[in-house]
C-alpha cells in the first residue's frame, strides 16, 4: 500500500499590510487679531510701528485708543515681538540721554525701552512716545506682567 505523505497547505499569498498612521492633532488655528488692531494678545498693550499707533486691550477688545505714537529712530529701533511690563516709574530720567524726563514710564524691554510721555514728532531712542494723557492712562492701566505686543 502506498503511503501518502500528509500534504502541507500551500502558504497563503503575501498580503500587503498598510499601517494606518497614528492620528495627529489638528494644527493650531491661526492667531485671531483683536478687531481694529494688528495684535493677537487679549489683554495688555498693542503697538503698530508702521502707522505710529497704539491701543490698550482688555478681554480681547480695544479698551483705549488708537493713540498716536513715535518710536525708535534708525539705529535705535523699537524691538518687534511679544514683551511684558517689567517695571514702572512715574517720573524717570534717561541717564543715557542727558537726563531727559520720561514721565509715566512703563518699561517692557529690559534694556530700558518703555512707554512714556514724549514727542509725537521726533523719533525716540527705542521707547514708545505717547501724549501726556495717553502715557498717564497706560501707566495707570498696565501692571507688571501684562503683555505688550509690538508689530511692524
PDB file of C-alpha atoms in Angstrom:
ATOM      1  CA  UNK A   1       0.000   0.000   0.000  1.00  0.00           C
ATOM      2  CA  UNK A   2       1.465   3.319  -0.996  1.00  0.00           C
ATOM      3  CA  UNK A   3       1.930   5.746   1.765  1.00  0.00           C
ATOM      4  CA  UNK A   4       0.870   9.193   1.149  1.00  0.00           C
ATOM      5  CA  UNK A   5       2.599  11.926   2.799  1.00  0.00           C
ATOM      6  CA  UNK A   6       0.445  14.364   4.534  1.00  0.00           C
ATOM      7  CA  UNK A   7       0.050  17.373   2.367  1.00  0.00           C
ATOM      8  CA  UNK A   8       1.027  20.663   3.787  1.00  0.00           C
ATOM      9  CA  UNK A   9      -1.167  23.509   2.871  1.00  0.00           C
ATOM     10  CA  UNK A  10       0.387  25.938   0.463  1.00  0.00           C
ATOM     11  CA  UNK A  11       1.435  29.152   2.136  1.00  0.00           C
ATOM     12  CA  UNK A  12      -1.065  31.934   1.738  1.00  0.00           C
ATOM     13  CA  UNK A  13      -0.049  34.575  -0.751  1.00  0.00           C
ATOM     14  CA  UNK A  14       1.503  37.575   0.977  1.00  0.00           C
ATOM     15  CA  UNK A  15      -0.950  40.311   1.688  1.00  0.00           C
ATOM     16  CA  UNK A  16       0.058  43.919   1.661  1.00  0.00           C
ATOM     17  CA  UNK A  17      -0.434  45.421   5.046  1.00  0.00           C
ATOM     18  CA  UNK A  18      -0.639  49.107   5.354  1.00  0.00           C
ATOM     19  CA  UNK A  19      -0.250  50.503   8.783  1.00  0.00           C
ATOM     20  CA  UNK A  20      -2.766  53.197   9.484  1.00  0.00           C
ATOM     21  CA  UNK A  21      -0.868  56.261  10.620  1.00  0.00           C
ATOM     22  CA  UNK A  22      -1.472  57.397  14.146  1.00  0.00           C
ATOM     23  CA  UNK A  23      -3.913  60.265  14.222  1.00  0.00           C
ATOM     24  CA  UNK A  24      -2.207  63.633  14.526  1.00  0.00           C
ATOM     25  CA  UNK A  25      -3.606  66.612  16.355  1.00  0.00           C
ATOM     26  CA  UNK A  26      -5.081  69.292  14.163  1.00  0.00           C
ATOM     27  CA  UNK A  27      -2.779  72.247  13.568  1.00  0.00           C
ATOM     28  CA  UNK A  28      -3.496  75.208  15.809  1.00  0.00           C
ATOM     29  CA  UNK A  29      -5.797  77.800  14.339  1.00  0.00           C
ATOM     30  CA  UNK A  30      -4.174  80.941  13.027  1.00  0.00           C
ATOM     31  CA  UNK A  31      -3.968  83.715  15.613  1.00  0.00           C
ATOM     32  CA  UNK A  32      -7.031  85.885  15.718  1.00  0.00           C
ATOM     33  CA  UNK A  33      -6.288  89.567  15.816  1.00  0.00           C
ATOM     34  CA  UNK A  34      -8.205  91.892  18.056  1.00  0.00           C
ATOM     35  CA  UNK A  35     -10.597  93.762  15.734  1.00  0.00           C
ATOM     36  CA  UNK A  36      -9.178  97.170  14.853  1.00  0.00           C
ATOM     37  CA  UNK A  37      -5.591  96.218  15.769  1.00  0.00           C
ATOM     38  CA  UNK A  38      -2.777  94.095  14.307  1.00  0.00           C
ATOM     39  CA  UNK A  39      -2.299  92.244  17.618  1.00  0.00           C
ATOM     40  CA  UNK A  40      -3.405  88.822  18.845  1.00  0.00           C
ATOM     41  CA  UNK A  41      -2.966  89.345  22.584  1.00  0.00           C
ATOM     42  CA  UNK A  42      -6.232  89.519  24.512  1.00  0.00           C
ATOM     43  CA  UNK A  43      -5.078  91.915  27.234  1.00  0.00           C
ATOM     44  CA  UNK A  44      -2.304  94.487  27.534  1.00  0.00           C
ATOM     45  CA  UNK A  45      -0.882  96.968  25.037  1.00  0.00           C
ATOM     46  CA  UNK A  46      -0.593  96.722  21.248  1.00  0.00           C
ATOM     47  CA  UNK A  47       1.725  98.858  19.106  1.00  0.00           C
ATOM     48  CA  UNK A  48       1.918  99.148  15.320  1.00  0.00           C
ATOM     49  CA  UNK A  49       5.173 100.869  14.376  1.00  0.00           C
ATOM     50  CA  UNK A  50       4.336 101.396  10.680  1.00  0.00           C
ATOM     51  CA  UNK A  51       1.343 103.609  11.459  1.00  0.00           C
ATOM     52  CA  UNK A  52       2.531 105.106  14.777  1.00  0.00           C
ATOM     53  CA  UNK A  53      -0.473 103.802  16.700  1.00  0.00           C
ATOM     54  CA  UNK A  54      -1.065 102.029  19.976  1.00  0.00           C
ATOM     55  CA  UNK A  55      -4.032 100.560  21.851  1.00  0.00           C
ATOM     56  CA  UNK A  56      -4.859  99.167  25.259  1.00  0.00           C
ATOM     57  CA  UNK A  57      -6.701  95.848  25.043  1.00  0.00           C
ATOM     58  CA  UNK A  58      -8.868  94.156  27.645  1.00  0.00           C
ATOM     59  CA  UNK A  59     -10.924  90.986  27.225  1.00  0.00           C
ATOM     60  CA  UNK A  60      -9.970  90.723  23.547  1.00  0.00           C
ATOM     61  CA  UNK A  61     -11.324  94.201  22.741  1.00  0.00           C
ATOM     62  CA  UNK A  62      -9.907  97.690  22.454  1.00  0.00           C
ATOM     63  CA  UNK A  63     -10.345  99.493  25.773  1.00  0.00           C
ATOM     64  CA  UNK A  64      -8.426 102.651  24.775  1.00  0.00           C
ATOM     65  CA  UNK A  65      -7.065 104.009  21.528  1.00  0.00           C
ATOM     66  CA  UNK A  66      -5.792 104.133  18.960  1.00  0.00           C
ATOM     67  CA  UNK A  67      -3.443 106.823  20.204  1.00  0.00           C
ATOM     68  CA  UNK A  68      -0.592 108.395  18.225  1.00  0.00           C
ATOM     69  CA  UNK A  69       2.965 107.307  18.996  1.00  0.00           C
ATOM     70  CA  UNK A  70       6.525 107.778  17.877  1.00  0.00           C
ATOM     71  CA  UNK A  71       9.106 105.036  18.189  1.00  0.00           C
ATOM     72  CA  UNK A  72      12.782 104.273  17.685  1.00  0.00           C
ATOM     73  CA  UNK A  73      14.824 106.118  15.069  1.00  0.00           C
ATOM     74  CA  UNK A  74      17.303 104.289  12.799  1.00  0.00           C
ATOM     75  CA  UNK A  75      19.949 102.648  14.943  1.00  0.00           C
ATOM     76  CA  UNK A  76      17.578 102.659  17.951  1.00  0.00           C
ATOM     77  CA  UNK A  77      14.686 100.603  16.575  1.00  0.00           C
ATOM     78  CA  UNK A  78      11.920  99.566  18.938  1.00  0.00           C
ATOM     79  CA  UNK A  79      12.023  95.752  19.162  1.00  0.00           C
ATOM     80  CA  UNK A  80       9.127  93.947  17.482  1.00  0.00           C
ATOM     81  CA  UNK A  81       7.622  90.960  19.273  1.00  0.00           C
ATOM     82  CA  UNK A  82       5.938  89.907  22.475  1.00  0.00           C
ATOM     83  CA  UNK A  83       7.088  91.524  25.710  1.00  0.00           C
ATOM     84  CA  UNK A  84       5.708  92.075  29.164  1.00  0.00           C
ATOM     85  CA  UNK A  85       5.584  95.021  31.528  1.00  0.00           C
ATOM     86  CA  UNK A  86       8.698  94.730  33.711  1.00  0.00           C
ATOM     87  CA  UNK A  87       8.532  97.814  35.964  1.00  0.00           C
ATOM     88  CA  UNK A  88       7.034 101.284  36.160  1.00  0.00           C
ATOM     89  CA  UNK A  89       8.383 104.662  37.318  1.00  0.00           C
ATOM     90  CA  UNK A  90       6.036 107.662  37.473  1.00  0.00           C
ATOM     91  CA  UNK A  91       8.789 110.206  36.758  1.00  0.00           C
ATOM     92  CA  UNK A  92      12.014 108.712  35.451  1.00  0.00           C
ATOM     93  CA  UNK A  93      15.044 110.301  33.797  1.00  0.00           C
ATOM     94  CA  UNK A  94      17.167 108.961  30.972  1.00  0.00           C
ATOM     95  CA  UNK A  95      20.746 108.692  32.204  1.00  0.00           C
ATOM     96  CA  UNK A  96      21.842 107.839  28.649  1.00  0.00           C
ATOM     97  CA  UNK A  97      20.258 110.926  27.076  1.00  0.00           C
ATOM     98  CA  UNK A  98      21.156 113.980  29.165  1.00  0.00           C
ATOM     99  CA  UNK A  99      18.733 113.197  31.992  1.00  0.00           C
ATOM    100  CA  UNK A 100      15.722 113.755  29.734  1.00  0.00           C
ATOM    101  CA  UNK A 101      12.459 113.482  31.664  1.00  0.00           C
ATOM    102  CA  UNK A 102      10.395 110.377  30.986  1.00  0.00           C
ATOM    103  CA  UNK A 103       7.038 110.874  32.741  1.00  0.00           C
ATOM    104  CA  UNK A 104       4.814 107.831  33.260  1.00  0.00           C
ATOM    105  CA  UNK A 105       7.440 105.270  32.221  1.00  0.00           C
ATOM    106  CA  UNK A 106       6.080 101.752  31.760  1.00  0.00           C
ATOM    107  CA  UNK A 107       9.071  99.545  30.879  1.00  0.00           C
ATOM    108  CA  UNK A 108       8.599  96.459  28.721  1.00  0.00           C
ATOM    109  CA  UNK A 109      12.141  95.626  27.477  1.00  0.00           C
ATOM    110  CA  UNK A 110      14.947  95.066  29.984  1.00  0.00           C
ATOM    111  CA  UNK A 111      17.410  97.434  28.305  1.00  0.00           C
ATOM    112  CA  UNK A 112      15.202 100.414  29.121  1.00  0.00           C
ATOM    113  CA  UNK A 113      12.504 100.503  26.426  1.00  0.00           C
ATOM    114  CA  UNK A 114       9.253 101.949  27.784  1.00  0.00           C
ATOM    115  CA  UNK A 115       6.022 103.701  27.019  1.00  0.00           C
ATOM    116  CA  UNK A 116       6.330 107.261  28.318  1.00  0.00           C
ATOM    117  CA  UNK A 117       5.295 110.824  27.633  1.00  0.00           C
ATOM    118  CA  UNK A 118       7.400 112.190  24.796  1.00  0.00           C
ATOM    119  CA  UNK A 119       7.479 113.989  21.474  1.00  0.00           C
ATOM    120  CA  UNK A 120       4.928 112.881  18.921  1.00  0.00           C
ATOM    121  CA  UNK A 121       7.014 114.422  16.128  1.00  0.00           C
ATOM    122  CA  UNK A 122      10.577 113.342  16.976  1.00  0.00           C
ATOM    123  CA  UNK A 123      11.541 109.674  16.908  1.00  0.00           C
ATOM    124  CA  UNK A 124      12.857 108.158  20.130  1.00  0.00           C
ATOM    125  CA  UNK A 125      15.859 106.077  21.104  1.00  0.00           C
ATOM    126  CA  UNK A 126      13.659 102.964  21.142  1.00  0.00           C
ATOM    127  CA  UNK A 127      10.860 103.945  23.505  1.00  0.00           C
ATOM    128  CA  UNK A 128       7.233 104.434  22.552  1.00  0.00           C
ATOM    129  CA  UNK A 129       6.379 108.107  22.994  1.00  0.00           C
ATOM    130  CA  UNK A 130       2.808 108.930  23.933  1.00  0.00           C
ATOM    131  CA  UNK A 131       0.912 112.128  24.703  1.00  0.00           C
ATOM    132  CA  UNK A 132       0.760 113.101  28.387  1.00  0.00           C
ATOM    133  CA  UNK A 133      -2.835 111.851  28.639  1.00  0.00           C
ATOM    134  CA  UNK A 134      -2.095 108.522  26.930  1.00  0.00           C
ATOM    135  CA  UNK A 135       1.125 107.950  28.899  1.00  0.00           C
ATOM    136  CA  UNK A 136      -0.736 108.515  32.176  1.00  0.00           C
ATOM    137  CA  UNK A 137      -3.525 106.131  31.064  1.00  0.00           C
ATOM    138  CA  UNK A 138      -1.001 103.399  30.074  1.00  0.00           C
ATOM    139  CA  UNK A 139       0.864 103.923  33.371  1.00  0.00           C
ATOM    140  CA  UNK A 140      -2.357 103.608  35.434  1.00  0.00           C
ATOM    141  CA  UNK A 141      -3.784 100.688  33.411  1.00  0.00           C
ATOM    142  CA  UNK A 142      -0.822  98.399  32.695  1.00  0.00           C
ATOM    143  CA  UNK A 143       0.517  96.291  35.542  1.00  0.00           C
ATOM    144  CA  UNK A 144       3.813  94.418  35.898  1.00  0.00           C
ATOM    145  CA  UNK A 145       3.472  91.157  33.965  1.00  0.00           C
ATOM    146  CA  UNK A 146       0.903  92.482  31.460  1.00  0.00           C
ATOM    147  CA  UNK A 147       1.536  91.711  27.803  1.00  0.00           C
ATOM    148  CA  UNK A 148       2.896  94.170  25.250  1.00  0.00           C
ATOM    149  CA  UNK A 149       2.879  93.223  21.561  1.00  0.00           C
ATOM    150  CA  UNK A 150       4.855  95.381  19.120  1.00  0.00           C
ATOM    151  CA  UNK A 151       4.209  94.816  15.409  1.00  0.00           C
ATOM    152  CA  UNK A 152       5.995  96.256  12.391  1.00  0.00           C
TER     153      UNK A 152
END
